[in-house]
JSON list of C-alpha atoms in Angstrom, two decimals:
[
{"chain": "A", "resi": 1, "resn": "UNK", "atom": "CA", "xyz": [-8.59, -11.11, -12.88]},
{"chain": "A", "resi": 2, "resn": "UNK", "atom": "CA", "xyz": [-6.76, -14.44, -12.78]},
{"chain": "A", "resi": 3, "resn": "UNK", "atom": "CA", "xyz": [-4.92, -15.75, -9.74]},
{"chain": "A", "resi": 4, "resn": "UNK", "atom": "CA", "xyz": [-2.73, -18.80, -9.13]},
{"chain": "A", "resi": 5, "resn": "UNK", "atom": "CA", "xyz": [-3.99, -21.84, -7.27]},
{"chain": "A", "resi": 6, "resn": "UNK", "atom": "CA", "xyz": [-2.44, -25.14, -6.21]},
{"chain": "A", "resi": 7, "resn": "UNK", "atom": "CA", "xyz": [-0.39, -27.12, -8.73]},
{"chain": "A", "resi": 8, "resn": "UNK", "atom": "CA", "xyz": [-0.13, -24.17, -11.10]},
{"chain": "A", "resi": 9, "resn": "UNK", "atom": "CA", "xyz": [-3.82, -24.04, -11.93]},
{"chain": "A", "resi": 10, "resn": "UNK", "atom": "CA", "xyz": [-5.44, -20.66, -12.43]},
{"chain": "A", "resi": 11, "resn": "UNK", "atom": "CA", "xyz": [-8.52, -19.33, -10.71]},
{"chain": "A", "resi": 12, "resn": "UNK", "atom": "CA", "xyz": [-10.57, -16.54, -12.24]},
{"chain": "A", "resi": 13, "resn": "UNK", "atom": "CA", "xyz": [-12.02, -13.62, -10.29]},
{"chain": "A", "resi": 14, "resn": "UNK", "atom": "CA", "xyz": [-14.22, -10.91, -11.78]},
{"chain": "A", "resi": 15, "resn": "UNK", "atom": "CA", "xyz": [-13.03, -8.17, -9.40]},
{"chain": "A", "resi": 16, "resn": "UNK", "atom": "CA", "xyz": [-10.40, -5.95, -10.99]},
{"chain": "A", "resi": 17, "resn": "UNK", "atom": "CA", "xyz": [-7.61, -5.00, -8.61]},
{"chain": "A", "resi": 18, "resn": "UNK", "atom": "CA", "xyz": [-4.97, -2.27, -8.96]},
{"chain": "A", "resi": 19, "resn": "UNK", "atom": "CA", "xyz": [-1.70, -2.44, -7.03]},
{"chain": "A", "resi": 20, "resn": "UNK", "atom": "CA", "xyz": [0.14, 0.88, -6.79]},
{"chain": "A", "resi": 21, "resn": "UNK", "atom": "CA", "xyz": [3.80, 0.96, -5.77]},
{"chain": "A", "resi": 22, "resn": "UNK", "atom": "CA", "xyz": [6.21, 3.88, -5.72]},
{"chain": "A", "resi": 23, "resn": "UNK", "atom": "CA", "xyz": [8.94, 2.56, -8.03]},
{"chain": "A", "resi": 24, "resn": "UNK", "atom": "CA", "xyz": [9.36, -0.18, -10.64]},
{"chain": "A", "resi": 25, "resn": "UNK", "atom": "CA", "xyz": [11.47, -2.47, -8.42]},
{"chain": "A", "resi": 26, "resn": "UNK", "atom": "CA", "xyz": [8.55, -2.73, -5.98]},
{"chain": "A", "resi": 27, "resn": "UNK", "atom": "CA", "xyz": [6.09, -3.26, -8.82]},
{"chain": "A", "resi": 28, "resn": "UNK", "atom": "CA", "xyz": [8.25, -6.07, -10.17]},
{"chain": "A", "resi": 29, "resn": "UNK", "atom": "CA", "xyz": [8.47, -7.70, -6.74]},
{"chain": "A", "resi": 30, "resn": "UNK", "atom": "CA", "xyz": [4.67, -7.86, -6.65]},
{"chain": "A", "resi": 31, "resn": "UNK", "atom": "CA", "xyz": [4.56, -9.20, -10.22]},
{"chain": "A", "resi": 32, "resn": "UNK", "atom": "CA", "xyz": [6.81, -12.12, -9.25]},
{"chain": "A", "resi": 33, "resn": "UNK", "atom": "CA", "xyz": [4.00, -13.44, -7.05]},
{"chain": "A", "resi": 34, "resn": "UNK", "atom": "CA", "xyz": [1.88, -14.08, -10.14]},
{"chain": "A", "resi": 35, "resn": "UNK", "atom": "CA", "xyz": [2.62, -16.49, -12.99]},
{"chain": "A", "resi": 36, "resn": "UNK", "atom": "CA", "xyz": [1.71, -14.75, -16.21]},
{"chain": "A", "resi": 37, "resn": "UNK", "atom": "CA", "xyz": [3.36, -12.46, -18.76]},
{"chain": "A", "resi": 38, "resn": "UNK", "atom": "CA", "xyz": [3.12, -8.68, -18.54]},
{"chain": "A", "resi": 39, "resn": "UNK", "atom": "CA", "xyz": [1.43, -6.39, -21.06]},
{"chain": "A", "resi": 40, "resn": "UNK", "atom": "CA", "xyz": [2.23, -2.67, -20.86]},
{"chain": "A", "resi": 41, "resn": "UNK", "atom": "CA", "xyz": [-0.57, -0.15, -21.30]},
{"chain": "A", "resi": 42, "resn": "UNK", "atom": "CA", "xyz": [0.39, 3.54, -21.54]},
{"chain": "A", "resi": 43, "resn": "UNK", "atom": "CA", "xyz": [-1.69, 6.02, -19.55]},
{"chain": "A", "resi": 44, "resn": "UNK", "atom": "CA", "xyz": [-1.33, 9.81, -19.44]},
{"chain": "A", "resi": 45, "resn": "UNK", "atom": "CA", "xyz": [1.80, 10.29, -17.37]},
{"chain": "A", "resi": 46, "resn": "UNK", "atom": "CA", "xyz": [1.94, 6.64, -16.24]},
{"chain": "A", "resi": 47, "resn": "UNK", "atom": "CA", "xyz": [2.50, 3.10, -17.48]},
{"chain": "A", "resi": 48, "resn": "UNK", "atom": "CA", "xyz": [0.18, 0.32, -16.40]},
{"chain": "A", "resi": 49, "resn": "UNK", "atom": "CA", "xyz": [1.43, -3.27, -16.28]},
{"chain": "A", "resi": 50, "resn": "UNK", "atom": "CA", "xyz": [-1.32, -5.83, -16.80]},
{"chain": "A", "resi": 51, "resn": "UNK", "atom": "CA", "xyz": [-0.18, -9.18, -15.44]},
{"chain": "A", "resi": 52, "resn": "UNK", "atom": "CA", "xyz": [-1.83, -12.31, -16.78]},
{"chain": "A", "resi": 53, "resn": "UNK", "atom": "CA", "xyz": [-2.50, -14.24, -13.61]},
{"chain": "A", "resi": 54, "resn": "UNK", "atom": "CA", "xyz": [-2.45, -11.19, -11.37]},
{"chain": "A", "resi": 55, "resn": "UNK", "atom": "CA", "xyz": [-3.70, -7.68, -10.71]},
{"chain": "A", "resi": 56, "resn": "UNK", "atom": "CA", "xyz": [-2.89, -4.58, -12.71]},
{"chain": "A", "resi": 57, "resn": "UNK", "atom": "CA", "xyz": [0.31, -2.96, -11.46]},
{"chain": "A", "resi": 58, "resn": "UNK", "atom": "CA", "xyz": [1.29, 0.70, -11.43]},
{"chain": "A", "resi": 59, "resn": "UNK", "atom": "CA", "xyz": [4.59, 2.28, -10.44]},
{"chain": "A", "resi": 60, "resn": "UNK", "atom": "CA", "xyz": [2.80, 5.44, -9.36]},
{"chain": "A", "resi": 61, "resn": "UNK", "atom": "CA", "xyz": [5.79, 7.54, -8.32]},
{"chain": "A", "resi": 62, "resn": "UNK", "atom": "CA", "xyz": [7.40, 8.67, -5.07]},
{"chain": "A", "resi": 63, "resn": "UNK", "atom": "CA", "xyz": [5.46, 10.76, -2.58]},
{"chain": "A", "resi": 64, "resn": "UNK", "atom": "CA", "xyz": [1.77, 11.20, -1.82]},
{"chain": "A", "resi": 65, "resn": "UNK", "atom": "CA", "xyz": [1.04, 13.82, -4.50]},
{"chain": "A", "resi": 66, "resn": "UNK", "atom": "CA", "xyz": [2.41, 11.91, -7.49]},
{"chain": "A", "resi": 67, "resn": "UNK", "atom": "CA", "xyz": [1.06, 8.61, -6.16]},
{"chain": "A", "resi": 68, "resn": "UNK", "atom": "CA", "xyz": [-2.41, 10.15, -5.87]},
{"chain": "A", "resi": 69, "resn": "UNK", "atom": "CA", "xyz": [-2.26, 11.67, -9.36]},
{"chain": "A", "resi": 70, "resn": "UNK", "atom": "CA", "xyz": [-1.07, 8.46, -11.04]},
{"chain": "A", "resi": 71, "resn": "UNK", "atom": "CA", "xyz": [-3.54, 6.28, -9.18]},
{"chain": "A", "resi": 72, "resn": "UNK", "atom": "CA", "xyz": [-6.38, 8.65, -10.05]},
{"chain": "A", "resi": 73, "resn": "UNK", "atom": "CA", "xyz": [-5.35, 8.46, -13.71]},
{"chain": "A", "resi": 74, "resn": "UNK", "atom": "CA", "xyz": [-5.51, 4.66, -13.66]},
{"chain": "A", "resi": 75, "resn": "UNK", "atom": "CA", "xyz": [-8.86, 4.65, -11.85]},
{"chain": "A", "resi": 76, "resn": "UNK", "atom": "CA", "xyz": [-10.37, 7.22, -14.19]},
{"chain": "A", "resi": 77, "resn": "UNK", "atom": "CA", "xyz": [-9.13, 5.37, -17.27]},
{"chain": "A", "resi": 78, "resn": "UNK", "atom": "CA", "xyz": [-10.66, 2.12, -16.02]},
{"chain": "A", "resi": 79, "resn": "UNK", "atom": "CA", "xyz": [-13.96, 3.83, -15.21]},
{"chain": "A", "resi": 80, "resn": "UNK", "atom": "CA", "xyz": [-14.13, 5.44, -18.66]},
{"chain": "A", "resi": 81, "resn": "UNK", "atom": "CA", "xyz": [-13.56, 2.00, -20.21]},
{"chain": "A", "resi": 82, "resn": "UNK", "atom": "CA", "xyz": [-16.51, 0.76, -18.13]},
{"chain": "A", "resi": 83, "resn": "UNK", "atom": "CA", "xyz": [-14.16, -1.68, -16.39]},
{"chain": "A", "resi": 84, "resn": "UNK", "atom": "CA", "xyz": [-13.71, -0.04, -12.98]},
{"chain": "A", "resi": 85, "resn": "UNK", "atom": "CA", "xyz": [-11.43, -1.38, -10.30]},
{"chain": "A", "resi": 86, "resn": "UNK", "atom": "CA", "xyz": [-12.99, -2.97, -7.23]},
{"chain": "A", "resi": 87, "resn": "UNK", "atom": "CA", "xyz": [-9.95, -2.56, -4.97]},
{"chain": "A", "resi": 88, "resn": "UNK", "atom": "CA", "xyz": [-6.71, -0.57, -4.81]},
{"chain": "A", "resi": 89, "resn": "UNK", "atom": "CA", "xyz": [-3.67, -1.84, -2.89]},
{"chain": "A", "resi": 90, "resn": "UNK", "atom": "CA", "xyz": [-0.82, 0.46, -1.94]},
{"chain": "A", "resi": 91, "resn": "UNK", "atom": "CA", "xyz": [2.29, -1.70, -1.66]},
{"chain": "A", "resi": 92, "resn": "UNK", "atom": "CA", "xyz": [6.05, -1.54, -1.37]},
{"chain": "A", "resi": 93, "resn": "UNK", "atom": "CA", "xyz": [8.85, -1.35, 1.14]},
{"chain": "A", "resi": 94, "resn": "UNK", "atom": "CA", "xyz": [8.84, 0.88, 4.20]},
{"chain": "A", "resi": 95, "resn": "UNK", "atom": "CA", "xyz": [10.66, 1.97, 7.30]},
{"chain": "A", "resi": 96, "resn": "UNK", "atom": "CA", "xyz": [9.65, 0.10, 10.42]},
{"chain": "A", "resi": 97, "resn": "UNK", "atom": "CA", "xyz": [9.39, 1.50, 13.93]},
{"chain": "A", "resi": 98, "resn": "UNK", "atom": "CA", "xyz": [11.70, -0.61, 16.07]},
{"chain": "A", "resi": 99, "resn": "UNK", "atom": "CA", "xyz": [11.28, -3.01, 17.78]},
{"chain": "A", "resi": 100, "resn": "UNK", "atom": "CA", "xyz": [7.62, -3.20, 16.80]},
{"chain": "A", "resi": 101, "resn": "UNK", "atom": "CA", "xyz": [8.17, -3.96, 13.09]},
{"chain": "A", "resi": 102, "resn": "UNK", "atom": "CA", "xyz": [11.45, -5.85, 12.55]},
{"chain": "A", "resi": 103, "resn": "UNK", "atom": "CA", "xyz": [13.37, -5.73, 9.29]},
{"chain": "A", "resi": 104, "resn": "UNK", "atom": "CA", "xyz": [11.89, -8.13, 6.75]},
{"chain": "A", "resi": 105, "resn": "UNK", "atom": "CA", "xyz": [8.47, -8.22, 8.42]},
{"chain": "A", "resi": 106, "resn": "UNK", "atom": "CA", "xyz": [5.20, -7.53, 6.63]},
{"chain": "A", "resi": 107, "resn": "UNK", "atom": "CA", "xyz": [2.88, -4.79, 7.86]},
{"chain": "A", "resi": 108, "resn": "UNK", "atom": "CA", "xyz": [-0.78, -4.55, 6.90]},
{"chain": "A", "resi": 109, "resn": "UNK", "atom": "CA", "xyz": [-2.38, -1.20, 7.65]},
{"chain": "A", "resi": 110, "resn": "UNK", "atom": "CA", "xyz": [-5.61, -1.06, 9.58]},
{"chain": "A", "resi": 111, "resn": "UNK", "atom": "CA", "xyz": [-5.20, 2.71, 9.35]},
{"chain": "A", "resi": 112, "resn": "UNK", "atom": "CA", "xyz": [-3.51, 4.63, 6.51]},
{"chain": "A", "resi": 113, "resn": "UNK", "atom": "CA", "xyz": [-2.67, 7.96, 8.09]},
{"chain": "A", "resi": 114, "resn": "UNK", "atom": "CA", "xyz": [-1.07, 11.16, 6.80]},
{"chain": "A", "resi": 115, "resn": "UNK", "atom": "CA", "xyz": [1.42, 11.95, 9.56]},
{"chain": "A", "resi": 116, "resn": "UNK", "atom": "CA", "xyz": [2.42, 15.47, 8.51]},
{"chain": "A", "resi": 117, "resn": "UNK", "atom": "CA", "xyz": [-0.77, 16.89, 6.96]},
{"chain": "A", "resi": 118, "resn": "UNK", "atom": "CA", "xyz": [-1.65, 19.74, 9.28]},
{"chain": "A", "resi": 119, "resn": "UNK", "atom": "CA", "xyz": [-0.04, 22.67, 11.07]},
{"chain": "A", "resi": 120, "resn": "UNK", "atom": "CA", "xyz": [2.75, 23.26, 13.55]},
{"chain": "A", "resi": 121, "resn": "UNK", "atom": "CA", "xyz": [1.64, 25.35, 16.51]},
{"chain": "A", "resi": 122, "resn": "UNK", "atom": "CA", "xyz": [3.16, 26.51, 19.78]},
{"chain": "A", "resi": 123, "resn": "UNK", "atom": "CA", "xyz": [1.21, 23.71, 21.44]},
{"chain": "A", "resi": 124, "resn": "UNK", "atom": "CA", "xyz": [2.44, 21.08, 18.98]},
{"chain": "A", "resi": 125, "resn": "UNK", "atom": "CA", "xyz": [1.28, 19.53, 15.72]},
{"chain": "A", "resi": 126, "resn": "UNK", "atom": "CA", "xyz": [-2.38, 19.77, 14.72]},
{"chain": "A", "resi": 127, "resn": "UNK", "atom": "CA", "xyz": [-3.71, 17.39, 12.06]},
{"chain": "A", "resi": 128, "resn": "UNK", "atom": "CA", "xyz": [-5.71, 19.00, 9.28]},
{"chain": "A", "resi": 129, "resn": "UNK", "atom": "CA", "xyz": [-8.91, 17.52, 10.70]},
{"chain": "A", "resi": 130, "resn": "UNK", "atom": "CA", "xyz": [-8.43, 19.63, 13.85]},
{"chain": "A", "resi": 131, "resn": "UNK", "atom": "CA", "xyz": [-8.29, 22.66, 11.56]},
{"chain": "A", "resi": 132, "resn": "UNK", "atom": "CA", "xyz": [-11.70, 21.74, 10.16]},
{"chain": "A", "resi": 133, "resn": "UNK", "atom": "CA", "xyz": [-10.63, 20.26, 6.81]},
{"chain": "A", "resi": 134, "resn": "UNK", "atom": "CA", "xyz": [-10.64, 16.89, 5.10]},
{"chain": "A", "resi": 135, "resn": "UNK", "atom": "CA", "xyz": [-9.36, 13.67, 6.61]},
{"chain": "A", "resi": 136, "resn": "UNK", "atom": "CA", "xyz": [-6.03, 12.23, 7.67]},
{"chain": "A", "resi": 137, "resn": "UNK", "atom": "CA", "xyz": [-6.93, 8.53, 7.86]},
{"chain": "A", "resi": 138, "resn": "UNK", "atom": "CA", "xyz": [-8.38, 5.89, 5.56]},
{"chain": "A", "resi": 139, "resn": "UNK", "atom": "CA", "xyz": [-9.31, 2.36, 6.65]},
{"chain": "A", "resi": 140, "resn": "UNK", "atom": "CA", "xyz": [-9.67, -0.86, 4.66]},
{"chain": "A", "resi": 141, "resn": "UNK", "atom": "CA", "xyz": [-12.84, -2.98, 4.54]},
{"chain": "A", "resi": 142, "resn": "UNK", "atom": "CA", "xyz": [-12.96, -4.89, 7.84]},
{"chain": "A", "resi": 143, "resn": "UNK", "atom": "CA", "xyz": [-13.62, -8.38, 6.45]},
{"chain": "A", "resi": 144, "resn": "UNK", "atom": "CA", "xyz": [-11.00, -8.08, 3.72]},
{"chain": "A", "resi": 145, "resn": "UNK", "atom": "CA", "xyz": [-8.47, -6.74, 6.22]},
{"chain": "A", "resi": 146, "resn": "UNK", "atom": "CA", "xyz": [-9.13, -9.62, 8.60]},
{"chain": "A", "resi": 147, "resn": "UNK", "atom": "CA", "xyz": [-8.73, -12.24, 5.87]},
{"chain": "A", "resi": 148, "resn": "UNK", "atom": "CA", "xyz": [-5.61, -10.57, 4.45]},
{"chain": "A", "resi": 149, "resn": "UNK", "atom": "CA", "xyz": [-3.98, -10.42, 7.86]},
{"chain": "A", "resi": 150, "resn": "UNK", "atom": "CA", "xyz": [-4.70, -14.08, 8.53]},
{"chain": "A", "resi": 151, "resn": "UNK", "atom": "CA", "xyz": [-3.40, -15.18, 5.12]},
{"chain": "A", "resi": 152, "resn": "UNK", "atom": "CA", "xyz": [-0.19, -13.15, 5.12]},
{"chain": "A", "resi": 153, "resn": "UNK", "atom": "CA", "xyz": [0.67, -13.33, 8.82]},
{"chain": "A", "resi": 154, "resn": "UNK", "atom": "CA", "xyz": [1.43, -9.62, 8.65]},
{"chain": "A", "resi": 155, "resn": "UNK", "atom": "CA", "xyz": [1.75, -7.37, 11.64]},
{"chain": "A", "resi": 156, "resn": "UNK", "atom": "CA", "xyz": [-1.24, -5.05, 11.83]},
{"chain": "A", "resi": 157, "resn": "UNK", "atom": "CA", "xyz": [-1.35, -1.41, 12.84]},
{"chain": "A", "resi": 158, "resn": "UNK", "atom": "CA", "xyz": [-1.06, 2.11, 11.49]},
{"chain": "A", "resi": 159, "resn": "UNK", "atom": "CA", "xyz": [1.12, 2.83, 8.46]},
{"chain": "A", "resi": 160, "resn": "UNK", "atom": "CA", "xyz": [2.06, 6.50, 8.34]},
{"chain": "A", "resi": 161, "resn": "UNK", "atom": "CA", "xyz": [2.42, 8.45, 5.11]},
{"chain": "A", "resi": 162, "resn": "UNK", "atom": "CA", "xyz": [5.11, 11.14, 5.24]},
{"chain": "A", "resi": 163, "resn": "UNK", "atom": "CA", "xyz": [6.34, 13.62, 2.66]},
{"chain": "A", "resi": 164, "resn": "UNK", "atom": "CA", "xyz": [9.80, 13.69, 4.25]},
{"chain": "A", "resi": 165, "resn": "UNK", "atom": "CA", "xyz": [11.40, 10.40, 5.31]},
{"chain": "A", "resi": 166, "resn": "UNK", "atom": "CA", "xyz": [12.34, 10.35, 8.99]},
{"chain": "A", "resi": 167, "resn": "UNK", "atom": "CA", "xyz": [16.09, 10.74, 9.51]},
{"chain": "A", "resi": 168, "resn": "UNK", "atom": "CA", "xyz": [16.55, 11.26, 13.25]},
{"chain": "A", "resi": 169, "resn": "UNK", "atom": "CA", "xyz": [15.74, 9.39, 16.44]},
{"chain": "A", "resi": 170, "resn": "UNK", "atom": "CA", "xyz": [13.96, 12.48, 17.76]},
{"chain": "A", "resi": 171, "resn": "UNK", "atom": "CA", "xyz": [11.61, 12.62, 14.80]},
{"chain": "A", "resi": 172, "resn": "UNK", "atom": "CA", "xyz": [10.93, 8.87, 15.05]},
{"chain": "A", "resi": 173, "resn": "UNK", "atom": "CA", "xyz": [10.07, 9.27, 18.72]},
{"chain": "A", "resi": 174, "resn": "UNK", "atom": "CA", "xyz": [7.80, 12.23, 18.00]},
{"chain": "A", "resi": 175, "resn": "UNK", "atom": "CA", "xyz": [5.86, 10.33, 15.35]},
{"chain": "A", "resi": 176, "resn": "UNK", "atom": "CA", "xyz": [5.51, 7.31, 17.58]},
{"chain": "A", "resi": 177, "resn": "UNK", "atom": "CA", "xyz": [4.30, 9.47, 20.47]},
{"chain": "A", "resi": 178, "resn": "UNK", "atom": "CA", "xyz": [1.56, 10.98, 18.28]},
{"chain": "A", "resi": 179, "resn": "UNK", "atom": "CA", "xyz": [0.67, 7.67, 16.61]},
{"chain": "A", "resi": 180, "resn": "UNK", "atom": "CA", "xyz": [1.13, 5.00, 19.25]},
{"chain": "A", "resi": 181, "resn": "UNK", "atom": "CA", "xyz": [-0.03, 2.17, 16.98]},
{"chain": "A", "resi": 182, "resn": "UNK", "atom": "CA", "xyz": [2.27, 3.15, 14.13]},
{"chain": "A", "resi": 183, "resn": "UNK", "atom": "CA", "xyz": [4.35, 0.25, 12.81]},
{"chain": "A", "resi": 184, "resn": "UNK", "atom": "CA", "xyz": [5.80, 1.71, 9.61]},
{"chain": "A", "resi": 185, "resn": "UNK", "atom": "CA", "xyz": [6.19, 4.83, 7.53]},
{"chain": "A", "resi": 186, "resn": "UNK", "atom": "CA", "xyz": [6.18, 5.20, 3.76]},
{"chain": "A", "resi": 187, "resn": "UNK", "atom": "CA", "xyz": [5.47, 8.00, 1.30]},
{"chain": "A", "resi": 188, "resn": "UNK", "atom": "CA", "xyz": [2.53, 6.95, -0.86]},
{"chain": "A", "resi": 189, "resn": "UNK", "atom": "CA", "xyz": [-0.25, 5.15, 1.01]},
{"chain": "A", "resi": 190, "resn": "UNK", "atom": "CA", "xyz": [-2.38, 8.15, 1.93]},
{"chain": "A", "resi": 191, "resn": "UNK", "atom": "CA", "xyz": [-2.15, 9.58, -1.59]},
{"chain": "A", "resi": 192, "resn": "UNK", "atom": "CA", "xyz": [-3.23, 6.26, -3.10]},
{"chain": "A", "resi": 193, "resn": "UNK", "atom": "CA", "xyz": [-6.06, 6.05, -0.58]},
{"chain": "A", "resi": 194, "resn": "UNK", "atom": "CA", "xyz": [-7.26, 9.58, -1.36]},
{"chain": "A", "resi": 195, "resn": "UNK", "atom": "CA", "xyz": [-7.48, 8.72, -5.06]},
{"chain": "A", "resi": 196, "resn": "UNK", "atom": "CA", "xyz": [-9.32, 5.50, -4.29]},
{"chain": "A", "resi": 197, "resn": "UNK", "atom": "CA", "xyz": [-11.74, 7.29, -1.97]},
{"chain": "A", "resi": 198, "resn": "UNK", "atom": "CA", "xyz": [-12.53, 9.86, -4.66]},
{"chain": "A", "resi": 199, "resn": "UNK", "atom": "CA", "xyz": [-13.66, 6.97, -6.86]},
{"chain": "A", "resi": 200, "resn": "UNK", "atom": "CA", "xyz": [-15.48, 5.16, -4.07]},
{"chain": "A", "resi": 201, "resn": "UNK", "atom": "CA", "xyz": [-13.03, 2.25, -4.23]},
{"chain": "A", "resi": 202, "resn": "UNK", "atom": "CA", "xyz": [-11.77, 0.49, -1.07]},
{"chain": "A", "resi": 203, "resn": "UNK", "atom": "CA", "xyz": [-8.06, 0.38, -0.29]},
{"chain": "A", "resi": 204, "resn": "UNK", "atom": "CA", "xyz": [-5.48, -1.83, 1.43]},
{"chain": "A", "resi": 205, "resn": "UNK", "atom": "CA", "xyz": [-1.85, -1.05, 2.25]},
{"chain": "A", "resi": 206, "resn": "UNK", "atom": "CA", "xyz": [0.74, -3.83, 2.53]},
{"chain": "A", "resi": 207, "resn": "UNK", "atom": "CA", "xyz": [4.37, -2.99, 3.30]},
{"chain": "A", "resi": 208, "resn": "UNK", "atom": "CA", "xyz": [7.57, -4.96, 3.82]},
{"chain": "A", "resi": 209, "resn": "UNK", "atom": "CA", "xyz": [10.04, -3.40, 6.26]},
{"chain": "A", "resi": 210, "resn": "UNK", "atom": "CA", "xyz": [13.42, -2.61, 4.70]},
{"chain": "A", "resi": 211, "resn": "UNK", "atom": "CA", "xyz": [14.97, -0.28, 7.29]},
{"chain": "A", "resi": 212, "resn": "UNK", "atom": "CA", "xyz": [14.44, 1.17, 10.75]},
{"chain": "A", "resi": 213, "resn": "UNK", "atom": "CA", "xyz": [12.63, 4.48, 11.11]},
{"chain": "A", "resi": 214, "resn": "UNK", "atom": "CA", "xyz": [15.21, 6.94, 12.45]},
{"chain": "A", "resi": 215, "resn": "UNK", "atom": "CA", "xyz": [18.81, 7.86, 11.65]},
{"chain": "A", "resi": 216, "resn": "UNK", "atom": "CA", "xyz": [19.66, 7.03, 8.04]},
{"chain": "A", "resi": 217, "resn": "UNK", "atom": "CA", "xyz": [22.11, 4.12, 8.10]},
{"chain": "A", "resi": 218, "resn": "UNK", "atom": "CA", "xyz": [22.34, 2.46, 4.70]},
{"chain": "A", "resi": 219, "resn": "UNK", "atom": "CA", "xyz": [24.38, -0.38, 6.16]},
{"chain": "A", "resi": 220, "resn": "UNK", "atom": "CA", "xyz": [21.30, -1.38, 8.15]},
{"chain": "A", "resi": 221, "resn": "UNK", "atom": "CA", "xyz": [18.95, -1.43, 5.17]},
{"chain": "A", "resi": 222, "resn": "UNK", "atom": "CA", "xyz": [17.70, -4.80, 3.92]},
{"chain": "A", "resi": 223, "resn": "UNK", "atom": "CA", "xyz": [15.99, -3.83, 0.70]},
{"chain": "A", "resi": 224, "resn": "UNK", "atom": "CA", "xyz": [16.49, -7.19, -1.00]},
{"chain": "A", "resi": 225, "resn": "UNK", "atom": "CA", "xyz": [15.03, -9.07, 1.96]},
{"chain": "A", "resi": 226, "resn": "UNK", "atom": "CA", "xyz": [12.07, -6.68, 2.05]},
{"chain": "A", "resi": 227, "resn": "UNK", "atom": "CA", "xyz": [11.36, -7.13, -1.66]},
{"chain": "A", "resi": 228, "resn": "UNK", "atom": "CA", "xyz": [11.44, -10.90, -1.21]},
{"chain": "A", "resi": 229, "resn": "UNK", "atom": "CA", "xyz": [9.02, -10.59, 1.70]},
{"chain": "A", "resi": 230, "resn": "UNK", "atom": "CA", "xyz": [6.75, -8.44, -0.47]},
{"chain": "A", "resi": 231, "resn": "UNK", "atom": "CA", "xyz": [6.67, -11.11, -3.19]},
{"chain": "A", "resi": 232, "resn": "UNK", "atom": "CA", "xyz": [5.94, -13.83, -0.65]},
{"chain": "A", "resi": 233, "resn": "UNK", "atom": "CA", "xyz": [3.26, -11.70, 0.99]},
{"chain": "A", "resi": 234, "resn": "UNK", "atom": "CA", "xyz": [1.39, -11.22, -2.28]},
{"chain": "A", "resi": 235, "resn": "UNK", "atom": "CA", "xyz": [1.69, -14.93, -2.99]},
{"chain": "A", "resi": 236, "resn": "UNK", "atom": "CA", "xyz": [-0.15, -15.60, 0.27]},
{"chain": "A", "resi": 237, "resn": "UNK", "atom": "CA", "xyz": [-2.60, -12.78, -0.37]},
{"chain": "A", "resi": 238, "resn": "UNK", "atom": "CA", "xyz": [-3.61, -14.06, -3.82]},
{"chain": "A", "resi": 239, "resn": "UNK", "atom": "CA", "xyz": [-6.27, -16.57, -2.66]},
{"chain": "A", "resi": 240, "resn": "UNK", "atom": "CA", "xyz": [-7.87, -13.88, -0.50]},
{"chain": "A", "resi": 241, "resn": "UNK", "atom": "CA", "xyz": [-8.08, -11.54, -3.46]},
{"chain": "A", "resi": 242, "resn": "UNK", "atom": "CA", "xyz": [-9.50, -14.31, -5.60]},
{"chain": "A", "resi": 243, "resn": "UNK", "atom": "CA", "xyz": [-12.30, -15.10, -3.18]},
{"chain": "A", "resi": 244, "resn": "UNK", "atom": "CA", "xyz": [-13.05, -11.52, -2.18]},
{"chain": "A", "resi": 245, "resn": "UNK", "atom": "CA", "xyz": [-16.44, -10.16, -3.21]},
{"chain": "A", "resi": 246, "resn": "UNK", "atom": "CA", "xyz": [-16.71, -6.37, -2.82]},
{"chain": "A", "resi": 247, "resn": "UNK", "atom": "CA", "xyz": [-20.49, -6.66, -2.51]},
{"chain": "A", "resi": 248, "resn": "UNK", "atom": "CA", "xyz": [-20.08, -8.67, 0.70]},
{"chain": "A", "resi": 249, "resn": "UNK", "atom": "CA", "xyz": [-18.30, -5.82, 2.51]}
]
């Protein structure tokens, strides 16, 4: 992989990195952080963008299921080509829990947690782990997380993955009461992380806050500002990715 350095020079890194977003506009915001042209590579059910001067980019689809399937396809294809990825990054815009994650801020997940994977009971929500199955949380490599947080200046905490976007103040309060370190919610991170874990590949999640978590008020959304923040965040993250050695984790 090739990453930008000072004065437009390029630095080469051997670690292949995949960035998975939900939709093309997020993918393109990440691409703007890197200098090179884009080459499209079709995959079964997905289209991979290989950026000269940056990571491979995948608009994996909306929601945890499609994001997991598309990411798994990209990881499997790379492994079959004997060029496996060393890191997967789930990225895009997100809702932020106010006032903890203001609009336009960056959030780096120290925990990627499925908020609604479990069961409703008379006593309240039970995560699937309490039912004796699977996992609900993935965590990034500690050293990489630390360096990424320092480089980007991102807020750090839990990013929740939901299958239904929160649309009421009551639901926002419920999620925050169950996940007191939650800063943001999105729809793909846990699915991307599950696919990465199945391949034994570490994962990061970086989000830019575009709207408050709670009642849907389009007038309050700042999608353009969030996409700009996402581009800037990846620009700051690039040297960390360049110097990162997965064998040091």
